[in-house]
mmCIF file of C-alpha atoms in Angstrom:
data_model
loop_
_atom_site.group_PDB
_atom_site.id
_atom_site.type_symbol
_atom_site.label_atom_id
_atom_site.label_comp_id
_atom_site.label_asym_id
_atom_site.label_seq_id
_atom_site.Cartn_x
_atom_site.Cartn_y
_atom_site.Cartn_z
ATOM 1 C CA MET I 1 -22.700 90.249 -37.011
ATOM 2 C CA ARG I 2 -21.936 93.689 -35.680
ATOM 3 C CA ARG I 3 -19.814 93.716 -32.501
ATOM 4 C CA TRP I 4 -20.130 96.454 -29.843
ATOM 5 C CA LYS I 5 -17.420 98.936 -29.423
ATOM 6 C CA PRO I 6 -16.175 99.859 -25.875
ATOM 7 C CA LYS I 7 -18.220 103.091 -26.181
ATOM 8 C CA ASP I 8 -21.367 101.141 -26.812
ATOM 9 C CA GLY I 9 -20.748 99.127 -23.667
ATOM 10 C CA ARG I 10 -20.325 102.269 -21.725
ATOM 11 C CA PHE I 11 -23.566 103.631 -23.147
ATOM 12 C CA HIS I 12 -25.535 100.604 -22.072
ATOM 13 C CA LEU I 13 -23.966 100.543 -18.762
ATOM 14 C CA SER I 14 -24.773 104.244 -18.061
ATOM 15 C CA LYS I 15 -28.370 103.591 -19.339
ATOM 16 C CA TYR I 16 -28.650 100.683 -16.920
ATOM 17 C CA ARG I 17 -27.405 102.891 -13.976
ATOM 18 C CA ARG I 18 -29.885 105.692 -14.865
ATOM 19 C CA GLN I 19 -32.693 103.209 -14.920
ATOM 20 C CA ARG I 20 -31.722 101.987 -11.368
ATOM 21 C CA LEU I 21 -31.555 105.506 -10.041
ATOM 22 C CA ARG I 22 -35.104 106.062 -11.177
ATOM 23 C CA TYR I 23 -36.147 103.374 -8.712
ATOM 24 C CA ILE I 24 -33.601 103.896 -5.936
ATOM 25 C CA THR I 25 -33.540 107.588 -5.059
ATOM 26 C CA VAL I 26 -30.449 108.422 -3.262
ATOM 27 C CA LEU I 27 -31.297 111.451 -0.868
ATOM 28 C CA PRO I 28 -34.656 110.053 0.500
ATOM 29 C CA SER I 29 -32.998 106.579 0.895
ATOM 30 C CA LEU I 30 -30.140 108.038 2.818
ATOM 31 C CA VAL I 31 -32.523 109.828 5.218
ATOM 32 C CA THR I 32 -34.492 106.619 5.633
ATOM 33 C CA ILE I 33 -31.175 104.714 6.474
ATOM 34 C CA LEU I 34 -30.421 107.486 8.986
ATOM 35 C CA ASN I 35 -33.773 106.677 10.661
ATOM 36 C CA GLY I 36 -32.555 103.085 11.114
ATOM 37 C CA VAL I 37 -29.154 104.233 12.335
ATOM 38 C CA PHE I 38 -30.759 106.344 15.041
ATOM 39 C CA GLY I 39 -32.861 103.245 16.090
ATOM 40 C CA PHE I 40 -29.641 101.185 16.353
ATOM 41 C CA ALA I 41 -27.877 103.982 18.326
ATOM 42 C CA SER I 42 -30.770 104.089 20.721
ATOM 43 C CA ILE I 43 -30.453 100.371 21.450
ATOM 44 C CA VAL I 44 -26.678 100.759 21.995
ATOM 45 C CA LEU I 45 -27.292 103.794 24.415
ATOM 46 C CA ALA I 46 -29.992 101.932 26.402
ATOM 47 C CA SER I 47 -27.712 98.839 26.713
ATOM 48 C CA HIS I 48 -25.194 101.145 28.503
ATOM 49 C CA GLY I 49 -27.851 102.652 30.795
ATOM 50 C CA LYS I 50 -28.255 106.037 28.993
ATOM 51 C CA PHE I 51 -32.009 105.901 28.885
ATOM 52 C CA ALA I 52 -32.684 109.630 28.284
ATOM 53 C CA GLN I 53 -30.242 109.800 25.440
ATOM 54 C CA ALA I 54 -31.773 106.661 24.028
ATOM 55 C CA GLY I 55 -35.205 108.349 24.029
ATOM 56 C CA TYR I 56 -34.091 111.598 22.515
ATOM 57 C CA ILE I 57 -32.256 109.909 19.652
ATOM 58 C CA LEU I 58 -35.470 108.031 18.780
ATOM 59 C CA ILE I 59 -37.064 111.536 18.455
ATOM 60 C CA LEU I 60 -34.408 112.129 15.832
ATOM 61 C CA ALA I 61 -35.521 108.922 14.096
ATOM 62 C CA MET I 62 -39.059 110.192 14.043
ATOM 63 C CA ILE I 63 -37.845 113.441 12.376
ATOM 64 C CA ALA I 64 -35.964 111.382 9.763
ATOM 65 C CA ASP I 65 -38.998 109.268 9.216
ATOM 66 C CA VAL I 66 -41.025 112.374 8.305
ATOM 67 C CA LEU I 67 -38.317 113.969 6.205
ATOM 68 C CA ASP I 68 -37.700 110.919 3.949
ATOM 69 C CA GLY I 69 -41.412 110.797 2.775
ATOM 70 C CA GLN I 70 -41.431 114.598 2.318
ATOM 71 C CA LEU I 71 -38.277 114.498 0.249
ATOM 72 C CA ALA I 72 -39.559 111.619 -1.944
ATOM 73 C CA ARG I 73 -42.785 113.407 -2.622
ATOM 74 C CA ILE I 74 -41.195 116.737 -3.248
ATOM 75 C CA SER I 75 -38.797 115.183 -5.791
ATOM 76 C CA LYS I 76 -41.613 112.873 -7.167
ATOM 77 C CA ASN I 77 -39.325 109.878 -6.658
ATOM 78 C CA THR I 78 -41.498 107.669 -4.486
ATOM 79 C CA SER I 79 -40.797 103.997 -5.229
ATOM 80 C CA SER I 80 -41.644 100.601 -3.804
ATOM 81 C CA PHE I 81 -37.906 100.268 -2.713
ATOM 82 C CA GLY I 82 -38.213 103.308 -0.646
ATOM 83 C CA GLY I 83 -41.486 102.074 1.056
ATOM 84 C CA GLN I 84 -39.956 98.730 1.894
ATOM 85 C CA LEU I 85 -36.708 100.342 3.106
ATOM 86 C CA ASP I 86 -38.759 102.740 5.277
ATOM 87 C CA SER I 87 -40.641 99.853 6.947
ATOM 88 C CA LEU I 88 -37.552 97.949 7.751
ATOM 89 C CA CYS I 89 -35.924 100.887 9.402
ATOM 90 C CA ASP I 90 -39.172 101.702 11.235
ATOM 91 C CA VAL I 91 -39.257 98.185 12.733
ATOM 92 C CA ILE I 92 -35.815 99.008 14.269
ATOM 93 C CA SER I 93 -36.450 102.485 15.413
ATOM 94 C CA PHE I 94 -40.107 102.244 16.546
ATOM 95 C CA GLY I 95 -40.313 98.503 17.157
ATOM 96 C CA ALA I 96 -37.203 96.880 18.544
ATOM 97 C CA ALA I 97 -35.594 100.135 20.070
ATOM 98 C CA PRO I 98 -38.530 101.259 22.209
ATOM 99 C CA ALA I 99 -39.255 97.598 23.364
ATOM 100 C CA PHE I 100 -35.520 97.187 24.391
ATOM 101 C CA LEU I 101 -35.519 100.621 26.075
ATOM 102 C CA MET I 102 -38.482 99.711 28.122
ATOM 103 C CA PHE I 103 -37.028 96.309 29.085
ATOM 104 C CA LYS I 104 -33.622 97.692 30.068
ATOM 105 C CA ILE I 105 -34.911 100.692 32.161
ATOM 106 C CA LEU I 106 -37.260 98.386 34.101
ATOM 107 C CA GLU I 107 -34.485 95.823 34.551
ATOM 108 C CA TYR I 108 -32.324 98.568 35.944
ATOM 109 C CA ARG I 109 -34.821 100.252 38.068
ATOM 110 C CA LEU I 110 -37.054 97.519 39.438
ATOM 111 C CA GLU I 111 -34.486 94.602 39.541
ATOM 112 C CA PRO I 112 -37.199 92.171 38.181
ATOM 113 C CA ALA I 113 -34.751 89.232 38.692
ATOM 114 C CA ASN I 114 -35.750 89.102 42.261
ATOM 115 C CA LEU I 115 -39.429 88.820 41.082
ATOM 116 C CA PRO I 116 -39.661 86.150 38.459
ATOM 117 C CA LEU I 117 -43.272 86.837 37.452
ATOM 118 C CA LEU I 118 -42.556 90.455 36.892
ATOM 119 C CA GLU I 119 -39.430 89.788 34.925
ATOM 120 C CA ARG I 120 -41.489 87.468 32.638
ATOM 121 C CA PHE I 121 -44.300 90.061 32.267
ATOM 122 C CA ILE I 122 -41.808 92.720 31.153
ATOM 123 C CA ALA I 123 -40.201 90.465 28.716
ATOM 124 C CA VAL I 124 -43.560 89.419 27.396
ATOM 125 C CA ALA I 125 -44.752 93.025 26.981
ATOM 126 C CA ALA I 126 -41.580 94.094 25.082
ATOM 127 C CA THR I 127 -41.958 91.013 22.718
ATOM 128 C CA ILE I 128 -45.708 91.710 22.205
ATOM 129 C CA TYR I 129 -44.956 95.289 21.430
ATOM 130 C CA PHE I 130 -42.225 94.366 18.830
ATOM 131 C CA CYS I 131 -44.510 91.927 17.217
ATOM 132 C CA CYS I 132 -47.322 94.409 16.887
ATOM 133 C CA THR I 133 -45.052 96.887 15.224
ATOM 134 C CA ALA I 134 -43.805 94.260 12.649
ATOM 135 C CA ILE I 135 -47.311 93.234 11.915
ATOM 136 C CA ARG I 136 -48.500 96.883 11.673
ATOM 137 C CA LEU I 137 -45.800 97.753 9.137
ATOM 138 C CA ALA I 138 -46.180 94.621 6.994
ATOM 139 C CA ARG I 139 -49.936 95.129 6.885
ATOM 140 C CA PHE I 140 -49.293 98.754 5.784
ATOM 141 C CA ASN I 141 -46.938 97.659 3.035
ATOM 142 C CA VAL I 142 -49.445 95.226 1.778
ATOM 143 C CA GLU I 143 -52.452 97.395 1.844
ATOM 144 C CA ASN I 144 -50.805 100.479 0.350
ATOM 145 C CA VAL I 145 -48.578 99.302 -2.334
ATOM 146 C CA ARG I 146 -48.209 101.994 -5.052
ATOM 147 C CA ASP I 147 -51.032 104.026 -3.622
ATOM 148 C CA GLU I 148 -49.656 107.247 -2.276
ATOM 149 C CA SER I 149 -53.081 108.639 -1.259
ATOM 150 C CA ALA I 150 -53.368 105.740 1.244
ATOM 151 C CA HIS I 151 -50.340 107.009 3.082
ATOM 152 C CA THR I 152 -52.338 109.969 4.469
ATOM 153 C CA SER I 153 -54.761 107.543 6.282
ATOM 154 C CA PHE I 154 -54.019 104.715 8.810
ATOM 155 C CA THR I 155 -55.737 101.745 10.352
ATOM 156 C CA GLY I 156 -54.450 101.742 13.740
ATOM 157 C CA LEU I 157 -51.934 103.936 15.543
ATOM 158 C CA PRO I 158 -48.790 104.546 13.424
ATOM 159 C CA SER I 159 -45.649 103.055 14.716
ATOM 160 C CA PRO I 160 -43.864 106.312 15.408
ATOM 161 C CA ALA I 161 -46.812 107.395 17.602
ATOM 162 C CA ALA I 162 -46.891 104.156 19.514
ATOM 163 C CA ALA I 163 -43.133 104.471 20.127
ATOM 164 C CA GLY I 164 -43.795 108.015 21.295
ATOM 165 C CA VAL I 165 -45.803 106.638 24.161
ATOM 166 C CA VAL I 166 -42.805 104.717 25.467
ATOM 167 C CA ILE I 167 -40.278 107.355 24.741
ATOM 168 C CA SER I 168 -42.232 110.154 26.352
ATOM 169 C CA LEU I 169 -42.585 108.094 29.640
ATOM 170 C CA VAL I 170 -38.928 107.285 29.730
ATOM 171 C CA ILE I 171 -37.824 110.821 28.971
ATOM 172 C CA PHE I 172 -40.208 112.233 31.614
ATOM 173 C CA HIS I 173 -38.905 109.910 34.160
ATOM 174 C CA GLN I 174 -35.252 110.447 33.441
ATOM 175 C CA ASP I 175 -35.225 114.169 32.709
ATOM 176 C CA LYS I 176 -38.245 115.994 33.985
ATOM 177 C CA LEU I 177 -39.294 114.140 37.174
ATOM 178 C CA ALA I 178 -36.255 115.510 39.155
ATOM 179 C CA GLU I 179 -37.187 119.070 37.975
ATOM 180 C CA LEU I 180 -40.716 118.740 39.401
ATOM 181 C CA PHE I 181 -39.860 116.988 42.681
ATOM 182 C CA ALA I 182 -36.686 116.903 44.729
ATOM 183 C CA ALA I 183 -35.076 113.451 44.461
ATOM 184 C CA GLY I 184 -35.875 111.378 47.649
ATOM 185 C CA THR I 185 -39.146 113.237 48.504
ATOM 186 C CA ARG I 186 -42.355 111.386 49.019
ATOM 187 C CA GLU I 187 -43.862 112.803 45.832
ATOM 188 C CA TYR I 188 -40.814 111.838 43.876
ATOM 189 C CA ARG I 189 -40.899 108.259 45.030
ATOM 190 C CA ILE I 190 -44.618 108.014 44.308
ATOM 191 C CA PHE I 191 -44.256 109.196 40.758
ATOM 192 C CA ASP I 192 -41.061 107.193 40.193
ATOM 193 C CA LYS I 193 -42.824 103.971 40.986
ATOM 194 C CA LEU I 194 -46.057 104.908 39.292
ATOM 195 C CA ILE I 195 -44.176 105.489 35.973
ATOM 196 C CA MET I 196 -42.000 102.422 36.293
ATOM 197 C CA TYR I 197 -44.838 100.102 37.088
ATOM 198 C CA SER I 198 -47.198 101.608 34.392
ATOM 199 C CA LEU I 199 -44.531 101.496 31.768
ATOM 200 C CA PRO I 200 -45.061 97.759 30.606
ATOM 201 C CA PHE I 201 -48.814 98.349 30.641
ATOM 202 C CA ALA I 202 -48.517 101.435 28.462
ATOM 203 C CA THR I 203 -46.166 99.581 26.189
ATOM 204 C CA LEU I 204 -48.691 96.773 25.713
ATOM 205 C CA ALA I 205 -51.467 99.349 25.093
ATOM 206 C CA ALA I 206 -49.457 101.161 22.531
ATOM 207 C CA GLY I 207 -48.633 97.877 20.718
ATOM 208 C CA ALA I 208 -52.351 96.814 20.740
ATOM 209 C CA SER I 209 -53.378 100.209 19.318
ATOM 210 C CA MET I 210 -51.411 99.590 16.199
ATOM 211 C CA LEU I 211 -53.491 96.600 15.171
#
């Protein structure tokens, strides 16, 4: 019986590594992970009351979400692993992060602890939005496994677009409202309350539109 020499072992090991790299493409996967990192960073920023920054960093997550798919298609290295990783990162960046951002800004601005029903409604709206995102992404993975042509069409609103509804309202409230109306004026107070009280309803609507 012939015994393998060390060089044979190295050959089989390198062959195994090459086979793994065929299925786990490095660059697109790194960009996908970056998407998830941005989502996590948004949650951290929102927990510290930096709501505008949390919104802007989710825009970076959207850019990373677009780039990873483009890189995979350009390099012709699309894989089931990449698709699953993309959805796992998306559920953080476009599910958990926008829901948490909405919850924290309303907790800070409206002080819902003084209004128990409002506090419960905001929590329910955030939870429903997150669940809708998870269902949307799971359904997309099941319906479009190994079918790249299906990735150009969607049933329901894509999760980055749904997150964009929440993000745009938060960024407008935090960064643009003061540019349009001086703080403390009647117009400012009206739009301030209008955006804040409409945010949980907009979040619910964005969640439902994904299904």
